Short mmCIF file of C-alpha atoms in Angstrom, two decimals:
data_model
loop_
_atom_site.label_atom_id
_atom_site.label_comp_id
_atom_site.label_asym_id
_atom_site.label_seq_id
_atom_site.Cartn_x
_atom_site.Cartn_y
_atom_site.Cartn_z
CA UNK A 1 172.39 24.57 10.79
CA UNK A 2 175.16 23.54 13.64
CA UNK A 3 177.75 26.17 15.12
CA UNK A 4 180.18 24.65 17.61
CA UNK A 5 181.60 27.14 20.36
CA UNK A 6 180.07 30.32 18.79
CA UNK A 7 181.65 32.62 21.26
CA UNK A 8 185.12 30.87 21.16
CA UNK A 9 188.02 32.73 18.84
CA UNK A 10 189.35 29.35 18.21
CA UNK A 11 188.79 28.09 14.84
CA UNK A 12 185.51 25.80 14.85
CA UNK A 13 186.56 22.06 15.72
CA UNK A 14 183.85 20.78 13.85
CA UNK A 15 185.07 22.14 10.31
CA UNK A 16 187.58 19.15 10.23
CA UNK A 17 185.20 16.28 11.03
CA UNK A 18 184.59 13.64 8.18
CA UNK A 19 181.15 13.62 7.28
CA UNK A 20 181.15 10.02 8.30
CA UNK A 21 181.85 10.91 11.83
CA UNK A 22 178.67 11.65 13.94
CA UNK A 23 178.69 15.21 15.22
CA UNK A 24 177.96 14.75 19.22
CA UNK A 25 175.99 17.45 20.91
CA UNK A 26 178.12 19.79 23.37
CA UNK A 27 177.30 22.59 25.95
CA UNK A 28 177.09 25.53 23.88
CA UNK A 29 176.49 24.42 20.87
CA UNK A 30 173.66 26.07 18.66
CA UNK A 31 171.09 24.84 16.73
CA UNK A 32 169.33 27.05 14.09
CA UNK A 33 166.96 26.88 11.30
CA UNK A 34 165.01 29.73 9.72
CA UNK A 35 161.45 30.03 8.41
CA UNK A 36 158.96 32.70 6.82
CA UNK A 37 155.32 31.78 7.65
CA UNK A 38 152.75 32.11 4.97
CA UNK A 39 149.31 33.23 5.14
CA UNK A 40 148.49 29.66 4.31
CA UNK A 41 150.67 28.36 7.15
CA UNK A 42 148.27 30.60 9.30
CA UNK A 43 145.27 29.03 7.79
CA UNK A 44 146.47 25.67 8.32
CA UNK A 45 147.57 26.11 11.70
CA UNK A 46 143.92 27.57 12.62
CA UNK A 47 142.21 24.95 11.50
CA UNK A 48 144.33 22.40 13.33
CA UNK A 49 144.56 24.12 16.44
CA UNK A 50 140.76 25.39 16.33
CA UNK A 51 142.36 28.65 17.09
CA UNK A 52 140.44 31.56 14.80
CA UNK A 53 141.53 34.74 17.05
CA UNK A 54 140.70 37.34 14.74
CA UNK A 55 144.17 39.11 15.33
CA UNK A 56 145.58 36.31 12.67
CA UNK A 57 142.76 36.81 9.96
CA UNK A 58 141.55 40.41 10.18
CA UNK A 59 144.09 43.41 9.71
CA UNK A 60 141.65 45.76 11.20
CA UNK A 61 141.18 43.97 14.32
CA UNK A 62 145.04 43.68 14.51
CA UNK A 63 145.67 47.42 13.99
CA UNK A 64 142.92 48.01 16.83
CA UNK A 65 145.25 45.96 18.84
CA UNK A 66 147.84 48.01 18.35
CA UNK A 67 150.05 45.89 15.54
CA UNK A 68 151.05 46.79 12.10
CA UNK A 69 148.99 44.16 10.30
CA UNK A 70 147.66 40.21 11.29
CA UNK A 71 149.69 38.14 13.21
CA UNK A 72 151.21 34.53 12.81
CA UNK A 73 150.25 32.65 15.88
CA UNK A 74 152.64 32.52 18.70
CA UNK A 75 152.47 29.02 19.22
CA UNK A 76 153.14 28.41 15.69
CA UNK A 77 156.29 30.43 15.57
CA UNK A 78 156.88 28.48 19.00
CA UNK A 79 156.42 25.32 17.35
CA UNK A 80 160.12 25.80 15.62
CA UNK A 81 161.83 24.99 18.87
CA UNK A 82 160.81 21.12 18.84
CA UNK A 83 160.97 20.65 15.44
CA UNK A 84 164.57 21.95 15.10
CA UNK A 85 165.43 19.56 18.16
CA UNK A 86 163.58 16.72 16.56
CA UNK A 87 165.08 17.33 13.35
CA UNK A 88 168.50 16.53 14.81
CA UNK A 89 167.37 14.21 17.12
CA UNK A 90 164.63 12.00 15.89
CA UNK A 91 162.80 10.20 18.79
CA UNK A 92 163.70 13.28 21.06
CA UNK A 93 160.94 13.77 23.87
CA UNK A 94 159.90 17.08 24.93
CA UNK A 95 159.73 17.72 29.14
CA UNK A 96 159.16 21.40 29.29
CA UNK A 97 159.27 24.90 27.27
CA UNK A 98 158.97 28.26 28.59
CA UNK A 99 157.81 31.25 25.97
CA UNK A 100 157.95 34.83 26.27
CA UNK A 101 156.18 36.54 23.72
CA UNK A 102 158.47 40.00 23.06
CA UNK A 103 157.13 41.24 19.27
CA UNK A 104 154.67 40.23 16.59
CA UNK A 105 155.78 37.99 14.10
CA UNK A 106 154.00 39.03 10.68
CA UNK A 107 153.59 37.00 7.59
CA UNK A 108 156.32 37.40 5.65
CA UNK A 109 158.67 38.12 8.28
CA UNK A 110 162.02 35.81 8.25
CA UNK A 111 162.25 34.36 11.62
CA UNK A 112 165.47 32.30 12.74
CA UNK A 113 164.82 29.71 15.56
CA UNK A 114 168.01 29.26 17.21
CA UNK A 115 168.49 26.47 20.41
CA UNK A 116 171.75 26.67 22.25
CA UNK A 117 172.27 23.67 24.63
CA UNK A 118 173.21 24.91 28.32
CA UNK A 119 173.08 22.03 29.94
CA UNK A 120 173.84 18.30 29.27
CA UNK A 121 173.31 15.06 31.51
CA UNK A 122 173.09 11.31 31.06
CA UNK A 123 170.31 9.82 32.87
CA UNK A 124 169.03 6.10 32.26
CA UNK A 125 170.91 5.65 28.87
CA UNK A 126 169.37 8.98 27.47
CA UNK A 127 170.40 12.43 27.90
CA UNK A 128 168.61 15.43 29.39
CA UNK A 129 169.35 18.73 27.64
CA UNK A 130 168.49 22.03 28.72
CA UNK A 131 168.11 24.62 25.78
CA UNK A 132 168.00 28.08 25.74
CA UNK A 133 165.62 29.25 23.51
CA UNK A 134 164.89 32.33 20.92
CA UNK A 135 163.26 33.51 17.91
CA UNK A 136 164.96 36.45 15.91
CA UNK A 137 163.21 38.22 13.17
CA UNK A 138 164.56 40.19 10.16
CA UNK A 139 168.05 39.58 11.09
CA UNK A 140 168.04 41.64 14.53
CA UNK A 141 164.78 41.75 16.84
CA UNK A 142 163.97 39.27 19.57
CA UNK A 143 160.44 38.09 19.39
CA UNK A 144 160.26 35.00 21.25
CA UNK A 145 162.59 33.57 24.27
CA UNK A 146 162.53 31.09 26.64
CA UNK A 147 163.87 28.02 27.77
CA UNK A 148 163.44 23.81 26.79
CA UNK A 149 164.25 20.72 28.22
CA UNK A 150 164.22 17.48 25.98
CA UNK A 151 165.45 13.96 26.47
CA UNK A 152 167.69 12.98 23.49
CA UNK A 153 167.96 9.37 22.85
CA UNK A 154 171.56 10.05 21.74
CA UNK A 155 173.71 12.81 21.47
CA UNK A 156 174.84 12.03 17.82
CA UNK A 157 173.38 14.57 15.43
CA UNK A 158 171.69 13.91 12.04
CA UNK B 1 132.45 26.73 29.42
CA UNK B 2 132.69 28.71 32.29
CA UNK B 3 132.59 28.07 35.96
CA UNK B 4 132.77 30.68 38.76
CA UNK B 5 134.01 29.95 42.04
CA UNK B 6 134.40 26.18 41.52
CA UNK B 7 135.82 25.58 44.96
CA UNK B 8 132.78 27.94 46.54
CA UNK B 9 130.16 26.09 48.79
CA UNK B 10 127.67 28.87 47.74
CA UNK B 11 125.83 28.19 44.50
CA UNK B 12 127.17 29.61 41.34
CA UNK B 13 125.80 33.30 41.38
CA UNK B 14 126.41 33.40 37.48
CA UNK B 15 123.28 30.80 36.96
CA UNK B 16 121.14 33.74 37.41
CA UNK B 17 122.51 35.96 35.22
CA UNK B 18 120.28 36.72 31.95
CA UNK B 19 121.85 35.81 28.37
CA UNK B 20 121.87 39.25 27.75
CA UNK B 21 123.97 40.19 30.49
CA UNK B 22 127.79 39.70 29.79
CA UNK B 23 129.75 37.49 31.93
CA UNK B 24 132.89 39.44 33.33
CA UNK B 25 136.06 37.22 34.32
CA UNK B 26 136.88 37.55 37.83
CA UNK B 27 139.92 35.90 40.06
CA UNK B 28 139.02 32.22 40.49
CA UNK B 29 136.72 31.72 37.40
CA UNK B 30 137.47 28.66 35.18
CA UNK B 31 137.13 28.30 31.68
CA UNK B 32 137.36 24.66 30.12
CA UNK B 33 136.91 23.09 26.78
CA UNK B 34 137.45 19.15 25.97
CA UNK B 35 139.23 17.98 22.92
CA UNK B 36 139.98 14.51 21.39
CA UNK B 37 142.95 14.55 18.75
CA UNK B 38 142.82 12.29 15.89
CA UNK B 39 145.25 10.74 13.38
CA UNK B 40 144.13 13.54 10.78
CA UNK B 41 145.27 16.14 13.38
CA UNK B 42 148.60 14.61 14.10
CA UNK B 43 149.37 14.64 10.28
CA UNK B 44 147.93 18.30 9.49
CA UNK B 45 150.22 19.64 12.39
CA UNK B 46 153.16 17.89 11.30
CA UNK B 47 152.41 19.17 8.08
CA UNK B 48 152.36 22.91 9.15
CA UNK B 49 154.81 22.90 12.14
CA UNK B 50 157.24 20.55 9.96
CA UNK B 51 157.69 18.84 13.05
CA UNK B 52 158.13 14.84 11.54
CA UNK B 53 159.55 13.43 14.69
CA UNK B 54 159.06 9.59 14.25
CA UNK B 55 157.49 9.26 17.94
CA UNK B 56 153.94 11.10 16.11
CA UNK B 57 154.26 8.46 12.99
CA UNK B 58 155.88 5.61 13.91
CA UNK B 59 154.24 3.18 16.53
CA UNK B 60 157.47 1.04 17.14
CA UNK B 61 159.61 4.52 17.70
CA UNK B 62 157.41 5.53 20.35
CA UNK B 63 157.56 1.97 22.03
CA UNK B 64 161.37 2.04 21.71
CA UNK B 65 160.94 5.40 23.73
CA UNK B 66 159.03 4.03 26.42
CA UNK B 67 155.41 5.00 24.99
CA UNK B 68 152.61 2.89 24.59
CA UNK B 69 151.78 4.01 20.97
CA UNK B 70 152.73 6.98 18.58
CA UNK B 71 151.97 10.40 20.87
CA UNK B 72 150.00 13.71 19.63
CA UNK B 73 152.51 16.63 19.26
CA UNK B 74 152.80 18.31 22.68
CA UNK B 75 152.74 21.69 21.30
CA UNK B 76 149.53 20.81 19.65
CA UNK B 77 148.10 19.81 22.95
CA UNK B 78 149.58 23.21 24.43
CA UNK B 79 147.80 25.24 21.07
CA UNK B 80 144.58 24.32 23.57
CA UNK B 81 145.42 27.12 26.04
CA UNK B 82 145.66 30.56 23.59
CA UNK B 83 142.43 28.82 21.65
CA UNK B 84 140.40 28.56 24.41
CA UNK B 85 141.34 32.34 25.90
CA UNK B 86 140.77 33.70 22.09
CA UNK B 87 137.11 31.75 21.98
CA UNK B 88 136.12 33.67 24.87
CA UNK B 89 138.31 36.82 24.53
CA UNK B 90 138.81 37.58 20.60
CA UNK B 91 141.34 39.64 20.14
CA UNK B 92 143.29 38.63 23.22
CA UNK B 93 147.00 38.90 22.57
CA UNK B 94 149.19 36.21 24.33
CA UNK B 95 152.24 37.25 26.63
CA UNK B 96 153.72 34.04 27.87
CA UNK B 97 153.31 30.55 28.44
CA UNK B 98 155.33 27.85 30.33
CA UNK B 99 154.47 24.30 29.60
CA UNK B 100 155.59 21.08 31.95
CA UNK B 101 155.11 18.19 29.78
CA UNK B 102 154.15 15.26 32.53
CA UNK B 103 152.51 12.53 30.40
CA UNK B 104 151.94 11.18 26.89
CA UNK B 105 148.82 11.94 24.71
CA UNK B 106 147.82 9.43 22.49
CA UNK B 107 145.40 9.60 19.75
CA UNK B 108 141.64 9.19 20.99
CA UNK B 109 142.47 10.01 24.71
CA UNK B 110 139.83 12.98 25.89
CA UNK B 111 141.93 15.79 26.74
CA UNK B 112 140.04 18.39 29.13
CA UNK B 113 141.94 21.74 28.62
CA UNK B 114 141.54 23.85 31.97
CA UNK B 115 142.51 27.54 32.76
CA UNK B 116 142.06 29.50 35.97
CA UNK B 117 142.35 33.25 35.77
CA UNK B 118 144.65 33.49 39.21
CA UNK B 119 145.20 37.10 38.80
CA UNK B 120 143.54 40.15 36.84
CA UNK B 121 145.29 43.70 36.55
CA UNK B 122 143.89 46.92 34.32
CA UNK B 123 146.70 48.22 32.63
CA UNK B 124 146.45 51.16 30.00
CA UNK B 125 142.73 50.33 29.04
CA UNK B 126 143.57 46.35 28.90
CA UNK B 127 143.70 43.77 31.14
CA UNK B 128 146.87 41.88 31.86
CA UNK B 129 145.61 38.31 33.39
CA UNK B 130 147.68 35.54 34.77
CA UNK B 131 146.32 31.99 34.08
CA UNK B 132 147.40 28.53 35.80
CA UNK B 133 146.83 26.37 32.82
CA UNK B 134 146.50 22.30 32.67
CA UNK B 135 145.68 19.39 30.39
CA UNK B 136 143.79 16.69 32.10
CA UNK B 137 143.39 13.20 30.27
CA UNK B 138 140.84 10.70 30.43
CA UNK B 139 139.29 12.46 33.37
CA UNK B 140 142.07 12.10 35.78
CA UNK B 141 145.63 12.53 34.71
CA UNK B 142 147.46 15.43 34.32
CA UNK B 143 149.16 15.77 31.52
CA UNK B 144 150.27 19.54 31.01
CA UNK B 145 150.50 22.28 33.15
CA UNK B 146 152.19 25.58 33.49
CA UNK B 147 150.98 29.51 33.52
CA UNK B 148 149.62 31.73 30.85
CA UNK B 149 149.65 35.75 30.74
CA UNK B 150 147.44 37.44 28.29
CA UNK B 151 146.51 40.91 27.52
CA UNK B 152 142.29 40.84 26.89
CA UNK B 153 140.58 43.99 25.57
CA UNK B 154 137.70 43.19 28.03
CA UNK B 155 136.76 41.11 30.66
CA UNK B 156 133.30 40.23 29.12
CA UNK B 157 133.12 36.96 27.86
CA UNK B 158 131.52 35.67 24.64
#
């Protein structure tokens, strides 16, 4: 999903682009995708990360720690950021990411991952792009934010 | 793995602890684990994260981007940090993490994940601990560094 100049009052220019014309990433552009994490996702992520923190598997442990129920792993939620970048820019190379976990994500929550390009710089035939990154759940609650930097092989979006 | 006062010239005090006595986390303590990521790990992580960046699956794409071969996902390498914390402190709640990806991790590289407690603060019957975090591959190369903050339910280590 791609929104150009979200805060502008002008109609979005990209609406009039032909589907054959590449969409070129610019400062201010926003990339978004939503996802709902399932119980199976938590199990599969735990297997590959070897992270078996009881907060993810045992509702009572999660409630004892002050949560409503067992949590989705924060780093699995954060994996949305490089996933969204690489889905639009295959071959992107991740440089950095900061993550502030603000609120829990529970199984079944609808999570919107959103990246906004805040700086675009050409470097050695590649593009170093700084994104502000956030995840919002159930349409309103900020659960995770931070910043990402990635080298993109091109600014043309897939 | 637990090393107390790594840089101290004094013999490590914890050597003399009984196995029945809990080891208590203090500023300066280091937690470490090693891992080698396999091709299957990359495939399984890709399935659960939905991240199918060709850098992780296609050697030619990886070489075109300047790497020797296909890469392990950076966020899978970074998952070592909360995994190491929660393996010693079940019920730990992740607050934040910064990540700077310095060098690529290839399938088969031996990765040492290391966290050093740099600040320990009691807050509302829990402990807010700041860790410096790094991953070192093949014994010498810094591949990833940053800082983590986590609430621990106790400073007694498992």
